CSV table of C-alpha atoms in Angstrom, one decimal:
chain,number,residue,atom,x,y,z
E,1,MET,CA,-18.4,8.0,4.4
E,2,ALA,CA,-15.7,10.6,5.3
E,3,GLU,CA,-16.0,14.0,3.7
E,4,LYS,CA,-13.4,14.7,1.4
E,5,LYS,CA,-12.3,18.1,0.0
E,6,LEU,CA,-10.1,18.6,-2.9
E,7,VAL,CA,-7.7,21.2,-2.2
E,8,ILE,CA,-5.0,20.7,-4.8
E,9,ASP,CA,-6.4,19.3,-8.3
E,10,GLN,CA,-3.9,17.7,-10.9
E,11,LYS,CA,-0.8,19.6,-10.3
E,12,ARG,CA,1.5,17.8,-13.3
E,13,LEU,CA,4.9,17.5,-13.5
E,14,ASN,CA,6.1,16.0,-17.1
E,15,TYR,CA,9.8,14.9,-17.8
E,16,THR,CA,11.4,13.1,-21.0
E,17,GLY,CA,15.0,12.1,-20.9
E,18,LEU,CA,17.5,10.4,-18.3
E,19,PHE,CA,16.7,9.5,-14.7
E,20,SER,CA,16.8,6.8,-12.3
E,21,VAL,CA,13.6,5.0,-11.6
E,22,THR,CA,14.4,3.5,-8.3
E,23,ASP,CA,16.3,6.9,-7.0
E,24,LEU,CA,12.7,8.4,-7.7
E,25,TYR,CA,11.0,6.2,-6.1
E,26,GLN,CA,13.1,6.1,-3.1
E,27,LEU,CA,13.5,9.9,-3.1
E,28,ILE,CA,9.4,10.0,-2.6
E,29,ASP,CA,9.5,7.3,0.0
E,30,ASN,CA,12.3,9.3,1.8
E,31,TRP,CA,10.2,12.4,1.6
E,32,LEU,CA,7.1,10.8,3.2
E,33,ARG,CA,9.2,9.3,5.7
E,34,GLU,CA,10.7,12.4,6.7
E,35,TYR,CA,7.7,14.5,6.8
E,36,ALA,CA,5.7,11.7,8.7
E,37,TYR,CA,3.3,10.6,6.3
E,38,ASP,CA,1.9,7.1,6.7
E,39,LYS,CA,2.7,5.2,3.4
E,40,PHE,CA,0.0,3.7,1.5
E,41,GLU,CA,1.2,2.2,-2.0
E,42,LYS,CA,-2.6,1.4,-3.9
E,43,LYS,CA,-1.2,0.2,-7.0
E,44,ASN,CA,2.6,-0.4,-8.3
E,45,GLU,CA,2.3,-2.0,-12.0
E,46,GLU,CA,4.9,-2.9,-14.2
E,47,ILE,CA,4.6,-4.1,-17.9
E,48,VAL,CA,7.5,-5.3,-19.9
E,49,GLY,CA,7.3,-4.6,-23.7
E,50,PRO,CA,9.2,-4.7,-26.5
E,51,THR,CA,10.0,-0.9,-26.7
E,52,GLY,CA,11.2,-0.7,-22.8
E,53,LYS,CA,9.0,-0.9,-19.7
E,54,ASP,CA,5.5,0.8,-18.6
E,55,ILE,CA,5.1,1.9,-15.1
E,56,ILE,CA,2.3,3.0,-13.2
E,57,LEU,CA,2.4,4.0,-9.8
E,58,GLU,CA,-0.4,5.2,-7.5
E,59,LEU,CA,0.6,6.4,-3.8
E,60,ARG,CA,-1.8,7.8,-1.1
E,61,PRO,CA,0.2,8.8,1.4
E,62,TRP,CA,-1.9,10.4,4.5
E,63,LEU,CA,-1.2,12.4,7.4
E,64,LYS,CA,-3.2,12.4,10.7
E,65,ILE,CA,-3.5,15.9,12.1
E,66,THR,CA,-6.2,15.3,14.6
E,67,ASP,CA,-8.6,12.3,15.2
E,68,TYR,CA,-10.9,14.1,13.1
E,69,ALA,CA,-9.2,15.3,10.0
E,70,LYS,CA,-6.3,14.2,8.0
E,71,ASN,CA,-4.5,15.4,5.0
E,72,GLU,CA,-4.1,13.0,2.0
E,73,ILE,CA,-1.9,13.2,-1.0
E,74,ARG,CA,-2.5,11.0,-3.9
E,75,ILE,CA,0.3,10.7,-6.5
E,76,LYS,CA,-0.2,9.1,-9.8
E,77,ILE,CA,3.1,8.3,-11.7
E,78,PHE,CA,3.1,6.9,-15.2
E,79,MET,CA,6.2,6.0,-17.0
E,80,LYS,CA,6.5,5.1,-20.7
E,81,ASP,CA,8.9,3.2,-22.5
E,82,VAL,CA,11.5,3.1,-19.5
E,83,LYS,CA,14.8,1.5,-20.9
E,84,GLU,CA,18.2,0.8,-19.2
E,85,VAL,CA,21.0,2.8,-20.6
E,86,GLU,CA,24.6,3.0,-19.5
E,87,VAL,CA,26.3,6.7,-19.2
E,88,GLU,CA,29.6,7.8,-18.9
E,89,LYS,CA,30.0,10.3,-15.8
E,90,ASP,CA,33.5,11.6,-14.6
E,91,GLY,CA,35.3,8.5,-16.2
E,92,SER,CA,33.0,5.7,-14.9
E,93,LYS,CA,30.0,4.1,-16.3
E,94,ILE,CA,26.6,4.4,-14.4
E,95,LYS,CA,23.3,2.6,-15.1
E,96,LEU,CA,20.3,4.8,-15.8
E,97,ASN,CA,17.0,4.6,-17.3
E,98,GLN,CA,15.6,6.8,-20.1
E,99,GLY,CA,11.9,7.2,-20.9
E,100,GLU,CA,9.0,9.4,-20.2
E,101,VAL,CA,7.3,10.1,-16.8
E,102,GLN,CA,4.2,12.0,-16.1
E,103,MET,CA,3.5,12.6,-12.4
E,104,ILE,CA,0.1,13.9,-11.1
E,105,PHE,CA,-0.4,15.0,-7.4
E,106,ASP,CA,-3.7,15.7,-5.8
E,107,GLY,CA,-4.1,16.9,-2.2
E,108,TYR,CA,-7.2,16.3,-0.1
E,109,THR,CA,-8.4,17.2,3.5
E,110,VAL,CA,-10.5,14.0,4.8
E,111,THR,CA,-12.6,15.1,7.8
E,112,ASP,CA,-14.3,12.2,10.1
E,113,TYR,CA,-12.4,9.2,8.7
E,114,GLU,CA,-13.4,7.4,11.3
E,115,ASN,CA,-17.3,7.9,10.5
E,116,ARG,CA,-18.1,9.0,13.7
E,117,TRP,CA,-20.6,11.7,12.9
E,118,GLU,CA,-22.9,9.7,10.4
E,119,ASN,CA,-24.7,7.3,12.9
E,120,LYS,CA,-27.7,9.8,12.9
E,121,PRO,CA,-29.0,12.1,10.5
E,122,VAL,CA,-28.7,14.7,13.7
E,123,PHE,CA,-25.0,14.2,13.7
E,124,VAL,CA,-24.5,14.8,10.3
E,125,PHE,CA,-26.1,18.1,10.3
E,126,LEU,CA,-24.3,19.4,13.3
E,127,ARG,CA,-20.9,18.0,11.7
E,128,ALA,CA,-21.8,20.1,8.8
E,129,ILE,CA,-22.6,23.3,10.7
E,130,PHE,CA,-19.5,23.0,12.9
E,131,ASP,CA,-17.3,22.4,9.8
E,132,LYS,CA,-18.5,25.4,7.7
E,133,TYR,CA,-18.9,27.9,10.8
E,134,ILE,CA,-16.7,26.9,13.8
E,135,PHE,CA,-13.9,25.0,12.6
E,136,GLU,CA,-13.3,27.0,9.4
E,137,PHE,CA,-10.4,28.4,10.7
E,138,TYR,CA,-8.9,25.3,11.8
E,139,SER,CA,-9.7,23.6,8.6
E,140,ASN,CA,-7.9,26.2,6.4
E,141,LYS,CA,-4.8,25.7,8.6
E,142,PHE,CA,-4.9,22.2,7.7
E,143,GLU,CA,-5.5,22.8,4.3
E,144,ASP,CA,-2.2,25.5,4.2
E,145,VAL,CA,-0.2,22.4,5.5
E,146,LEU,CA,-1.4,20.6,2.6
E,147,ILE,CA,-0.5,22.8,0.1
E,148,GLU,CA,2.9,23.6,1.6
E,149,ASP,CA,3.5,20.0,1.6
E,150,VAL,CA,2.5,19.2,-2.1
E,151,ASN,CA,4.3,22.0,-3.4
E,152,HIS,CA,7.4,21.0,-1.5
E,153,LEU,CA,6.9,17.6,-2.8
E,154,TYR,CA,6.4,18.4,-6.2
E,155,MET,CA,10.0,20.9,-6.2
E,156,THR,CA,11.7,18.0,-4.5
E,157,VAL,CA,10.7,15.8,-7.4
E,158,LYS,CA,11.2,18.6,-10.2
E,159,SER,CA,14.6,19.6,-8.8
E,160,PHE,CA,15.6,15.7,-8.7
E,161,LEU,CA,14.6,15.4,-12.3
E,162,ASN,CA,16.4,18.6,-13.3
E,163,LEU,CA,19.8,17.2,-11.9
E,164,TYR,CA,19.7,14.7,-14.7
E,165,ARG,CA,19.7,17.4,-17.5
E,166,TYR,CA,23.3,18.5,-16.2
Y,1,MET,CA,-12.3,-13.5,-0.9
Y,2,VAL,CA,-11.1,-16.0,1.6
Y,3,HIS,CA,-13.4,-17.2,4.0
Y,4,ASP,CA,-12.2,-16.1,7.3
Y,5,THR,CA,-13.8,-17.9,10.5
Y,6,SER,CA,-11.8,-15.8,13.1
Y,7,LYS,CA,-13.2,-14.5,16.0
Y,8,GLY,CA,-13.1,-10.9,17.7
Y,9,GLU,CA,-13.2,-7.4,16.1
Y,10,LYS,CA,-11.6,-7.6,12.7
Y,11,PHE,CA,-9.6,-4.4,11.9
Y,12,GLU,CA,-8.9,-4.3,8.2
Y,13,GLY,CA,-6.3,-2.5,6.7
Y,14,TYR,CA,-5.6,-0.9,3.3
Y,15,ILE,CA,-5.9,-3.3,0.1
Y,16,SER,CA,-2.5,-3.0,-2.0
Y,17,HIS,CA,-1.9,-4.1,-5.5
Y,18,VAL,CA,1.4,-5.4,-7.0
Y,19,ARG,CA,1.2,-5.8,-10.9
Y,20,TYR,CA,3.5,-7.1,-13.2
Y,21,SER,CA,3.7,-8.2,-16.8
Y,22,GLY,CA,6.4,-10.0,-18.4
Y,23,ILE,CA,8.6,-13.1,-17.8
Y,24,PHE,CA,9.1,-14.1,-14.2
Y,25,ASP,CA,10.0,-17.1,-12.3
Y,26,LEU,CA,6.6,-17.9,-10.3
Y,27,GLU,CA,8.0,-21.0,-8.4
Y,28,GLY,CA,10.8,-18.9,-7.3
Y,29,LEU,CA,8.6,-15.9,-6.3
Y,30,TYR,CA,6.2,-18.5,-4.4
Y,31,LYS,CA,9.0,-20.0,-2.7
Y,32,VAL,CA,10.6,-16.3,-1.6
Y,33,MET,CA,7.1,-15.2,-0.1
Y,34,ILE,CA,6.5,-18.5,1.6
Y,35,ARG,CA,10.1,-18.6,3.4
Y,36,TRP,CA,9.2,-15.0,4.3
Y,37,PHE,CA,6.3,-15.9,6.3
Y,38,LYS,CA,8.0,-18.9,7.9
Y,39,GLU,CA,10.9,-16.6,8.8
Y,40,ARG,CA,8.3,-14.6,10.6
Y,41,ASN,CA,6.4,-17.5,12.4
Y,42,TYR,CA,3.5,-17.2,10.1
Y,43,PHE,CA,1.1,-20.0,9.9
Y,44,PHE,CA,0.8,-20.2,6.5
Y,45,HIS,CA,-2.4,-22.0,4.6
Y,46,GLU,CA,-2.7,-22.1,0.8
Y,47,HIS,CA,-6.5,-21.6,1.1
Y,48,THR,CA,-7.5,-22.1,-2.9
Y,49,TYR,CA,-5.8,-23.3,-6.1
Y,50,LYS,CA,-7.5,-22.8,-9.2
Y,51,TYR,CA,-6.1,-23.5,-12.8
Y,52,LYS,CA,-8.0,-22.8,-15.9
Y,53,PRO,CA,-6.7,-24.0,-19.3
Y,54,ASP,CA,-8.0,-21.1,-21.7
Y,55,PHE,CA,-7.5,-21.1,-25.6
Y,56,GLY,CA,-5.6,-17.9,-25.4
Y,57,GLY,CA,-3.4,-18.8,-22.0
Y,58,LYS,CA,-3.4,-20.4,-18.8
Y,59,THR,CA,-5.1,-18.8,-15.7
Y,60,GLU,CA,-4.3,-19.4,-12.2
Y,61,GLU,CA,-5.8,-18.2,-8.8
Y,62,VAL,CA,-4.2,-18.7,-5.8
Y,63,LYS,CA,-5.3,-17.5,-2.2
Y,64,TRP,CA,-3.3,-17.4,0.6
Y,65,TYR,CA,-4.0,-17.4,4.4
Y,66,CYS,CA,-1.2,-16.3,6.7
Y,67,GLU,CA,-1.9,-15.8,10.6
Y,68,ARG,CA,0.2,-15.1,13.4
Y,69,GLU,CA,-0.9,-15.1,17.1
Y,70,GLU,CA,0.9,-11.9,18.5
Y,71,ASP,CA,-0.4,-12.3,21.9
Y,72,ASP,CA,-3.2,-13.9,23.7
Y,73,TYR,CA,-5.5,-10.9,22.7
Y,74,VAL,CA,-4.1,-9.8,18.9
Y,75,LYS,CA,-3.6,-11.9,15.9
Y,76,SER,CA,-2.4,-10.4,12.6
Y,77,VAL,CA,-3.6,-11.9,9.1
Y,78,ILE,CA,-2.2,-11.3,6.0
Y,79,LEU,CA,-4.1,-12.3,3.0
Y,80,ILE,CA,-2.5,-12.8,-0.3
Y,81,TYR,CA,-4.4,-13.4,-3.7
Y,82,PHE,CA,-2.6,-14.0,-7.1
Y,83,HIS,CA,-4.2,-13.7,-10.4
Y,84,ILE,CA,-2.2,-14.6,-13.0
Y,85,TRP,CA,-3.4,-14.4,-16.7
Y,86,ASP,CA,-1.8,-15.7,-20.2
Y,87,ILE,CA,0.5,-17.9,-18.8
Y,88,GLU,CA,2.9,-19.1,-21.3
Y,89,PRO,CA,6.0,-21.2,-20.1
Y,90,VAL,CA,9.2,-20.3,-21.7
Y,91,GLU,CA,12.7,-21.9,-21.4
Y,92,VAL,CA,15.3,-19.3,-20.7
Y,93,ILE,CA,19.5,-19.7,-20.3
Y,94,LYS,CA,20.6,-17.7,-17.2
Y,95,ASP,CA,24.1,-18.2,-16.0
Y,96,GLY,CA,24.5,-21.0,-18.4
Y,97,LYS,CA,21.9,-23.1,-16.7
Y,98,LYS,CA,18.3,-23.9,-19.0
Y,99,LYS,CA,15.4,-22.3,-16.6
Y,100,ARG,CA,11.8,-22.7,-16.8
Y,101,LEU,CA,10.1,-19.4,-16.5
Y,102,PHE,CA,6.8,-18.0,-17.3
Y,103,ASN,CA,5.5,-15.1,-19.5
Y,104,ALA,CA,2.6,-13.9,-18.0
Y,105,ARG,CA,0.4,-10.8,-16.6
Y,106,MET,CA,-0.1,-11.3,-12.8
Y,107,ASP,CA,-1.7,-9.2,-10.0
Y,108,ILE,CA,-1.1,-9.7,-6.6
Y,109,ARG,CA,-3.4,-8.4,-3.8
Y,110,PHE,CA,-2.3,-7.7,-0.1
Y,111,THR,CA,-4.7,-7.4,2.8
Y,112,PRO,CA,-3.6,-6.7,6.4
Y,113,ILE,CA,-6.1,-7.5,8.9
Y,114,ALA,CA,-5.4,-7.3,12.7
Y,115,TYR,CA,-8.3,-9.3,14.8
Y,116,LEU,CA,-8.6,-8.3,18.6
Y,117,ASP,CA,-9.8,-10.7,21.0
Y,118,TRP,CA,-9.3,-13.6,18.4
Y,119,GLN,CA,-10.2,-16.2,21.1
Y,120,GLY,CA,-13.6,-14.7,21.4
Y,121,LYS,CA,-13.4,-14.7,25.0
Y,122,TRP,CA,-15.5,-11.5,25.0
Y,123,GLU,CA,-18.3,-12.4,22.7
Y,124,LYS,CA,-20.4,-14.3,25.1
Y,125,ASN,CA,-23.2,-12.0,25.6
Y,126,ARG,CA,-24.4,-8.5,24.5
Y,127,PHE,CA,-22.9,-6.7,27.6
Y,128,THR,CA,-19.3,-8.5,27.1
Y,129,ARG,CA,-19.4,-7.4,23.3
Y,130,TRP,CA,-20.4,-3.9,24.4
Y,131,LEU,CA,-17.5,-3.8,26.9
Y,132,ARG,CA,-15.0,-4.9,24.5
Y,133,LYS,CA,-16.3,-2.3,21.8
Y,134,PHE,CA,-15.7,0.2,24.8
Y,135,TYR,CA,-12.3,-0.8,25.3
Y,136,HIS,CA,-11.4,-0.9,21.7
Y,137,GLN,CA,-12.8,2.4,21.0
Y,138,PHE,CA,-12.0,4.6,24.3
Y,139,VAL,CA,-9.3,2.7,26.0
Y,140,ILE,CA,-6.7,1.3,23.6
Y,141,LYS,CA,-7.6,2.9,20.8
Y,142,LYS,CA,-4.4,5.0,20.1
Y,143,GLU,CA,-2.7,1.6,20.8
Y,144,ILE,CA,-4.4,-0.4,18.2
Y,145,ASP,CA,-3.9,2.3,15.7
Y,146,ASN,CA,-0.3,2.8,16.4
Y,147,MET,CA,0.9,-0.6,17.4
Y,148,HIS,CA,-1.3,-3.0,15.7
Y,149,THR,CA,-2.8,-2.1,12.7
Y,150,ASP,CA,0.1,0.1,11.7
Y,151,ALA,CA,2.6,-2.7,12.4
Y,152,ILE,CA,0.8,-4.9,9.9
Y,153,HIS,CA,0.3,-2.0,7.6
Y,154,TYR,CA,4.0,-1.9,7.2
Y,155,ARG,CA,5.0,-5.4,7.5
Y,156,VAL,CA,3.1,-6.0,4.1
Y,157,TYR,CA,5.4,-3.3,2.8
Y,158,LYS,CA,8.5,-5.5,3.7
Y,159,LEU,CA,6.9,-8.6,2.1
Y,160,GLN,CA,6.1,-6.4,-1.0
Y,161,ARG,CA,9.8,-5.1,-1.3
Y,162,ILE,CA,10.8,-8.9,-1.4
Y,163,VAL,CA,8.2,-9.4,-4.3
Y,164,LYS,CA,9.7,-6.5,-6.2
Y,165,GLU,CA,13.5,-7.6,-5.6
Y,166,HIS,CA,12.6,-10.9,-6.8
Y,167,LEU,CA,10.5,-9.8,-9.9
Y,168,GLU,CA,13.4,-7.0,-10.5
Y,169,MET,CA,10.9,-4.4,-10.6
Y,170,GLU,CA,12.3,-0.7,-11.2
Y,171,SER,CA,10.3,0.9,-8.0
Y,172,LYS,CA,11.8,-0.9,-5.2
Y,173,GLY,CA,13.5,0.4,-1.9
Y,174,TYR,CA,12.1,0.8,1.3
Y,175,ALA,CA,12.6,4.1,3.5
Y,176,HIS,CA,10.2,2.7,6.3
Y,177,GLU,CA,12.4,-0.3,6.9
Y,178,TYR,CA,13.0,0.6,10.4
Y,179,VAL,CA,9.6,1.6,11.5
Y,180,TRP,CA,8.8,-1.8,12.6
């Protein structure tokens, strides 16, 4: 098994009010494309109920840094009671959604994701020694990149949702 | 899972799910997906069809095996597994016409797979198998990652986009449309 290190633990974002689900989804999708992350949409669930739609999304995009290490972001999005509403803006009517959004961001660094250092116990031991004492300088750099990326994505989503307030 | 008899080395991608609960056109969904496969020259095979009439609602399980020979060495396979619970037929009037739809819970599982040496030409003995492994691990490793497995991984998202559009799901759209 590849080794995962949790770098960002449960960074949360909550929002209630007007927004567009499709635009939010596309914003994240475009961000991933722009920052060269490989897309992995693990789950996309939509439940249509009498009070509106409940939407659950789980995205796990990853960025390969080397053949040995990669950064992975886990984005969980829970939307509750999402309804379609018509809003008048600058004299024209536009369709938006109204509901609650909760987003959770986690960031991991994954090392030896190809499981090449797990065939023998000696390899596992060597990997642990190298990771801890020799590659530490490099792995810290990977972590910095991951923290920066998650924060940037978080701020992008936050400013996007804030736009609907005004 | 679908019983797979393909030869060669298997590179399985990430499994993803699309889940929907509500009223939808199941027949239309099947048609849209089958058309997508046929347009892309996939050999389409409905491997399993299970139907269980329960007390609460009906359950349906469908497994599809869709394959395409990319060239003499590479074959791409997409496995689809539908699991639909609590199926209740409902009649809806849409655009002045009566339509038979279903109210149900549905889970669609997508599994992308790339087979290398699918004809099994390098499976004759241990030496040729070792040579194939060496070739895949050290000679064309980047090519496998960047071209074969990646292409099929993103092709599945294109199919998912069609599914989401048909189900009129909110989280649709696809920024990676022109990646592959």
